[in-house]
Amino acid sequence: MTLRLAITAGEPAGIGPDLCIQIAQLPQEHELVVIANADLLHQRAAELGLPLTLQVFDPDSPIRASGNGTLTIYPVALRTPVIAGQLDARNSDYVLETLRLAAAGCLDGRWQGIVTAPVHKGIINEAGIAFSGHTEYFRDYCGVEEVVMMLATTDLRVALVTTHLPLRAVADAITPDRISRVVRILNHDLKQYFGIADPRILVAGLNPHAGEDGHLGREELDIINPTLAQLRAEGIDLIGPLPADTLFTPKHLQHADAALAMYHDQGLPVLKFHGFGRAANITLGLPLVRTSVDHGTALDLAATGKTDAGSLNTAIAVAAHMASNRT
Ligand SMILES: NC(=O)C1=CN([C@@H]2O[C@H](COP(=O)(O)OP(=O)(O)OC[C@H]3O[C@@H](n4cnc5c(N)ncnc54)[C@H](O)[C@@H]3O)[C@@H](O)[C@H]2O)C=CC1
Ligand SMILES: NCC(=O)COP(=O)(O)O
């Protein structure tokens, strides 16, 4: 089935616009509705020397696959002109408007999923807007209590109990309630979106050596172990808490459907070492399908033509797969 997917082009000075133009050159199975400024895309296409035709989104027109240099555009006004590679806080409002429009259009059925190109968290905060990431933005927009960040390649899925938190705050955020909510969402969405009948999830400890029986930290004994026992009693197949340094070895991973890390930089460096440029970032637990790239704004590469669109391609394919499987 040909789907309609929204693509937010992300930080306008970064590589998001370049990636949208690059994927327009490839044959696509779905209609890609890029939510962005049209002049920005034309200007970046000219800088890259790539052809680009933009057709303005019409909700009443039949869905038609993008490609051959053509994209559908849902136009949004920039707040100030863009120079590739140079952040400008005045455009933060534009960036957030693209996210809001994408979420609104997904919830009202105009498109079946959202794929996001990277935004720059720092410049949005410098504009005076508290923003820690798309994951938290869409959680709040949709009014759900919890979501789960999971990055995935074809053969490795890594989900996180906590996302964009200072390391100092992580231990306090590892609570029975949070672990339970995250595990239930992960278990449910591995079934719903990925057709895994009885997901097996490896859970990492928080401390080195999973706490070494309490000698290197007590979170495993006091919080993680009892919570996993309760979740197992609900029928969820959990292994752990395992020391994170050995969890990510083939011996354990070969029997698992996903690994659950306690924090961002416990899980994501492994995933990115394994498959940077081929992975998708997926938000589970939302009432809509949202995927993203596995990388950031790469300001150094904007308008250079040296950008790899592999992760955006993966994110589009995963969003289409999820939207087709959504129950
Ligand atoms: N989904 C999102 O919106 C994400 C946004 N970010 C944001 O991006 C900004 C920059 O983050 P960094 O840590 O510098 O990471 P980065 O991913 O932007 O850059 C890291 C390195 O990878 C290279 N790189 C990144 N994407 C590439 C691509 N598609 N093709 C070729 N090379 C690529 C860059 O040139 C750089 O050398 C930060 O503000 C961060 O918050 C980071 C990750 C995800
Ligand atoms: N490391 C992943 C990342 O920063 C992307 O987060 P989000 O913007 O998708 O929430």
XYZ file of C-alpha atoms and ligand atoms in Angstrom:
381
model
C 0.000 0.000 0.000
C 1.274 3.453 -0.845
C 1.342 5.573 2.306
C 1.636 9.272 2.938
C 4.457 10.056 5.376
C 5.402 13.473 6.739
C 9.096 14.362 6.840
C 10.137 17.308 9.005
C 13.287 18.828 7.523
C 14.716 19.771 10.929
C 17.234 22.495 11.691
C 17.334 24.619 8.503
C 21.077 25.337 8.772
C 21.890 21.639 9.216
C 21.800 18.663 6.877
C 18.051 17.972 7.174
C 17.179 19.906 3.985
C 20.050 18.197 2.116
C 18.806 14.766 3.157
C 15.256 15.517 1.963
C 16.610 16.576 -1.420
C 18.849 13.499 -1.604
C 16.010 11.074 -0.935
C 13.880 12.840 -3.558
C 16.414 11.631 -6.139
C 15.735 7.981 -5.264
C 12.682 5.955 -6.292
C 10.254 6.008 -3.346
C 7.384 3.651 -2.515
C 5.445 6.304 -0.580
C 4.398 9.930 -0.829
C 6.799 12.024 1.233
C 5.258 15.262 2.470
C 8.153 17.451 3.533
C 7.173 20.009 6.149
C 9.640 22.818 5.550
C 10.223 26.104 3.814
C 10.032 25.717 0.034
C 12.580 28.459 -0.764
C 15.047 26.865 1.637
C 14.751 23.522 -0.171
C 15.134 25.126 -3.611
C 18.159 27.123 -2.427
C 19.808 24.036 -0.901
C 19.053 21.957 -4.028
C 20.785 24.641 -6.122
C 23.793 24.588 -3.749
C 23.947 20.810 -4.102
C 23.393 20.904 -7.873
C 20.440 18.507 -7.608
C 17.071 18.775 -9.398
C 14.022 19.411 -7.225
C 10.338 19.816 -8.014
C 7.990 20.587 -5.130
C 4.259 19.899 -5.344
C 2.189 21.655 -2.719
C 0.310 19.257 -0.421
C -3.346 18.820 -1.307
C -5.291 16.615 1.108
C -7.853 15.877 -1.611
C -5.390 14.621 -4.211
C -4.734 10.880 -4.432
C -1.593 9.594 -2.700
C 1.257 9.292 -5.202
C 4.771 8.057 -4.564
C 7.541 10.659 -4.473
C 10.864 10.320 -6.302
C 12.520 11.354 -9.594
C 13.496 14.652 -7.987
C 9.958 15.348 -6.776
C 8.604 15.813 -3.253
C 5.321 17.014 -1.827
C 5.753 20.147 0.305
C 3.733 21.402 3.240
C 5.128 24.936 3.295
C 6.138 26.730 6.478
C 7.511 30.286 6.631
C 11.055 30.794 7.882
C 11.486 33.480 10.512
C 14.802 34.666 9.047
C 16.910 33.678 5.986
C 19.190 30.675 6.368
C 22.920 30.309 5.736
C 23.952 26.643 5.595
C 26.013 25.702 8.642
C 25.117 28.827 10.669
C 22.584 28.412 13.459
C 20.145 31.252 14.113
C 17.915 31.103 17.201
C 15.235 33.138 15.390
C 14.348 30.039 13.322
C 13.741 27.835 16.385
C 10.084 28.759 16.262
C 9.950 27.598 12.619
C 11.538 24.267 13.592
C 8.988 23.675 16.335
C 6.131 24.625 14.023
C 7.199 21.866 11.616
C 7.007 19.360 14.490
C 3.613 20.622 15.639
C 2.182 20.451 12.100
C 3.573 16.943 11.622
C 1.993 15.678 14.832
C -1.341 17.411 14.189
C -1.525 15.991 10.642
C -0.742 12.493 11.869
C -3.364 12.592 14.604
C -6.040 13.826 12.185
C -5.169 11.221 9.544
C -3.610 13.442 6.844
C -0.537 11.191 6.904
C 0.211 7.827 8.453
C 3.557 8.524 10.087
C 6.217 11.117 10.848
C 9.920 10.897 10.008
C 12.069 13.624 11.527
C 15.346 15.030 10.261
C 17.640 16.329 13.024
C 17.059 19.464 15.029
C 19.623 21.325 17.123
C 18.564 21.103 20.766
C 21.015 23.777 21.899
C 19.826 26.555 19.568
C 16.166 25.917 20.441
C 17.040 26.361 24.121
C 19.035 29.474 23.281
C 15.818 30.878 21.801
C 14.350 30.586 25.294
C 12.305 27.457 24.564
C 12.848 24.475 26.872
C 13.388 21.515 24.525
C 15.222 18.277 25.189
C 14.324 16.317 22.044
C 11.618 15.202 19.607
C 10.891 12.221 21.833
C 9.830 14.359 24.757
C 8.185 16.953 22.462
C 5.868 14.369 20.872
C 5.191 12.764 24.293
C 3.992 16.120 25.608
C 2.148 17.062 22.416
C 0.231 13.770 22.482
C -0.368 14.020 26.237
C 0.998 10.583 27.114
C 2.853 9.945 30.370
C 5.673 7.816 28.979
C 7.328 7.038 25.676
C 10.339 4.894 24.846
C 13.294 5.797 22.658
C 14.523 2.779 20.688
C 17.229 2.796 18.023
C 17.267 -0.119 15.643
C 19.238 -1.621 12.807
C 18.075 -4.755 10.987
C 19.741 -6.954 13.649
C 19.970 -4.904 16.853
C 17.362 -2.968 18.829
C 18.393 -0.843 21.798
C 15.751 0.887 23.926
C 16.371 3.312 26.809
C 14.803 3.686 30.248
C 15.884 7.345 30.421
C 16.580 9.684 27.501
C 17.921 13.233 27.573
C 18.953 13.697 31.188
C 22.182 14.930 32.721
C 24.111 11.870 33.924
C 23.873 13.184 37.484
C 20.068 12.859 37.347
C 19.942 9.363 35.866
C 20.131 7.261 39.035
C 17.223 9.134 40.606
C 15.151 8.606 37.459
C 15.543 4.812 37.595
C 12.357 4.082 39.566
C 10.081 1.025 39.660
C 7.308 3.041 38.001
C 9.473 4.250 35.135
C 11.021 0.846 34.492
C 7.577 -0.771 34.532
C 6.062 1.746 32.128
C 9.013 1.503 29.734
C 9.109 -2.305 29.744
C 5.364 -2.582 29.148
C 5.498 -0.135 26.223
C 8.527 -1.879 24.732
C 6.923 -5.305 25.063
C 3.610 -4.085 23.608
C 5.123 -2.202 20.672
C 7.564 -4.961 19.716
C 4.440 -7.064 19.242
C 2.321 -4.363 17.598
C 4.830 -2.923 15.161
C 7.375 -5.675 14.641
C 5.225 -8.810 14.806
C 7.224 -10.440 17.626
C 4.799 -12.757 19.397
C 6.651 -13.042 22.719
C 9.475 -10.507 22.870
C 12.581 -11.424 24.851
C 14.185 -8.341 26.341
C 17.663 -8.132 27.872
C 17.801 -5.546 30.667
C 21.052 -3.844 31.632
C 21.986 -2.966 35.181
C 22.757 0.624 36.057
C 26.065 0.147 37.846
C 29.306 -1.517 36.729
C 28.950 -5.315 36.927
C 25.230 -4.781 37.599
C 26.148 -3.571 41.078
C 28.377 -6.539 42.045
C 25.879 -7.771 44.656
C 25.485 -4.314 46.131
C 29.200 -3.554 46.464
C 29.162 -1.203 43.429
C 25.703 0.338 43.863
C 22.345 -0.851 45.173
C 19.903 0.098 42.368
C 19.935 -3.455 40.974
C 19.081 -5.046 44.350
C 16.665 -2.413 45.586
C 14.885 -1.290 42.398
C 15.623 -3.198 39.195
C 15.444 -6.826 40.440
C 12.119 -6.539 42.265
C 10.564 -4.568 39.379
C 11.646 -7.136 36.800
C 10.232 -9.914 39.015
C 6.844 -8.176 39.004
C 6.933 -7.681 35.248
C 7.867 -11.334 34.721
C 4.793 -12.258 36.736
C 2.772 -10.363 34.071
C 4.256 -12.748 31.500
C 6.953 -10.506 30.037
C 10.131 -12.357 29.045
C 12.957 -10.417 30.698
C 16.575 -11.374 31.264
C 18.671 -9.332 33.674
C 19.737 -7.080 35.081
C 22.892 -8.008 33.172
C 26.183 -6.099 33.384
C 25.948 -3.694 30.429
C 29.469 -4.495 29.253
C 28.648 -8.152 28.656
C 24.981 -7.742 27.687
C 26.118 -6.358 24.329
C 27.959 -9.530 23.298
C 26.717 -12.013 20.684
C 26.220 -14.725 23.321
C 23.393 -12.729 24.899
C 22.149 -10.733 21.916
C 21.580 -13.735 19.664
C 18.677 -14.881 21.856
C 17.061 -11.466 22.339
C 14.647 -9.195 20.465
C 15.797 -5.988 22.174
C 18.239 -4.692 24.760
C 17.026 -2.195 27.348
C 19.721 0.206 28.549
C 19.262 2.364 31.632
C 20.543 5.555 30.015
C 21.378 7.194 26.687
C 25.143 6.668 26.586
C 24.992 3.141 27.981
C 23.080 1.908 24.949
C 23.510 4.265 22.011
C 27.301 4.127 21.545
C 27.000 0.355 21.048
C 24.184 0.777 18.531
C 26.022 3.524 16.639
C 29.293 1.586 16.595
C 27.335 -1.322 15.158
C 25.280 0.564 12.578
C 25.715 4.366 12.402
C 24.086 5.558 9.202
C 21.910 2.448 8.882
C 19.805 2.792 12.015
C 16.469 4.430 12.791
C 15.441 6.155 15.998
C 11.892 5.105 16.903
C 9.554 6.570 19.511
C 7.377 3.858 21.050
C 4.274 4.476 23.153
C 2.840 7.335 21.069
C -0.611 7.338 19.459
C 1.218 7.941 16.152
C 4.157 6.484 14.225
C 7.380 8.490 14.582
C 10.857 7.565 13.424
C 14.001 9.597 12.923
C 17.592 9.488 11.800
C 20.374 8.107 14.018
C 22.528 11.242 13.713
C 22.469 14.970 14.421
C 22.494 18.199 12.446
C 26.083 17.806 11.165
C 26.395 21.555 10.553
C 29.870 20.966 9.096
C 28.328 19.059 6.175
C 25.329 21.247 5.272
C 25.291 22.126 1.549
C 28.541 20.218 0.906
C 27.048 17.192 -0.859
C 28.990 14.880 1.490
C 25.974 13.766 3.486
C 24.954 10.126 3.758
C 21.154 9.722 3.553
C 21.283 6.049 4.651
C 19.710 6.619 8.039
C 16.877 8.761 6.638
C 16.132 5.991 4.140
C 16.042 3.472 6.975
C 13.826 5.750 9.072
C 11.348 6.082 6.176
C 11.281 2.307 5.600
C 10.765 1.627 9.325
C 7.973 4.223 9.577
C 6.207 2.652 6.598
C 6.577 -0.819 8.128
C 5.221 0.393 11.465
C 2.325 2.280 9.884
C 1.358 -0.832 7.904
C 1.463 -3.041 11.028
C -0.264 -0.572 13.355
C -3.235 -2.138 15.136
N 17.225 13.327 15.773
C 17.763 14.488 16.160
O 17.130 15.537 16.067
C 19.154 14.508 16.680
C 19.730 15.730 16.914
N 21.003 15.790 17.398
C 21.541 17.134 17.571
O 22.511 17.369 16.573
C 23.430 18.336 17.041
C 24.841 17.939 16.675
O 25.140 16.724 17.337
P 26.513 15.940 17.220
O 26.727 15.264 18.497
O 27.565 16.852 16.658
O 26.231 14.762 16.206
P 26.120 14.694 14.613
O 25.467 13.379 14.331
O 25.470 15.891 14.062
O 27.627 14.667 14.081
C 28.568 13.673 14.489
C 29.527 13.377 13.336
O 28.873 12.576 12.371
C 28.882 13.227 11.093
N 27.569 12.961 10.484
C 26.370 13.087 11.080
N 25.395 12.781 10.241
C 25.963 12.449 9.073
C 25.446 12.049 7.801
N 24.137 11.891 7.562
N 26.333 11.792 6.822
C 27.655 11.924 7.038
N 28.204 12.287 8.224
C 27.361 12.551 9.231
C 29.094 14.701 11.373
O 29.678 15.373 10.276
C 30.000 14.635 12.603
O 31.327 14.430 12.202
C 23.157 18.488 18.544
O 22.432 19.671 18.763
C 22.260 17.317 18.871
O 21.361 17.584 19.896
C 21.749 14.677 17.650
C 21.203 13.431 17.433
C 19.878 13.253 16.925
N 20.488 10.535 20.613
C 19.207 10.603 20.065
C 18.772 11.990 19.942
O 19.355 12.908 20.443
C 17.540 12.233 19.196
O 16.548 12.493 20.078
P 15.133 12.928 19.598
O 15.260 14.313 19.087
O 14.686 11.957 18.582
O 14.342 12.863 20.854
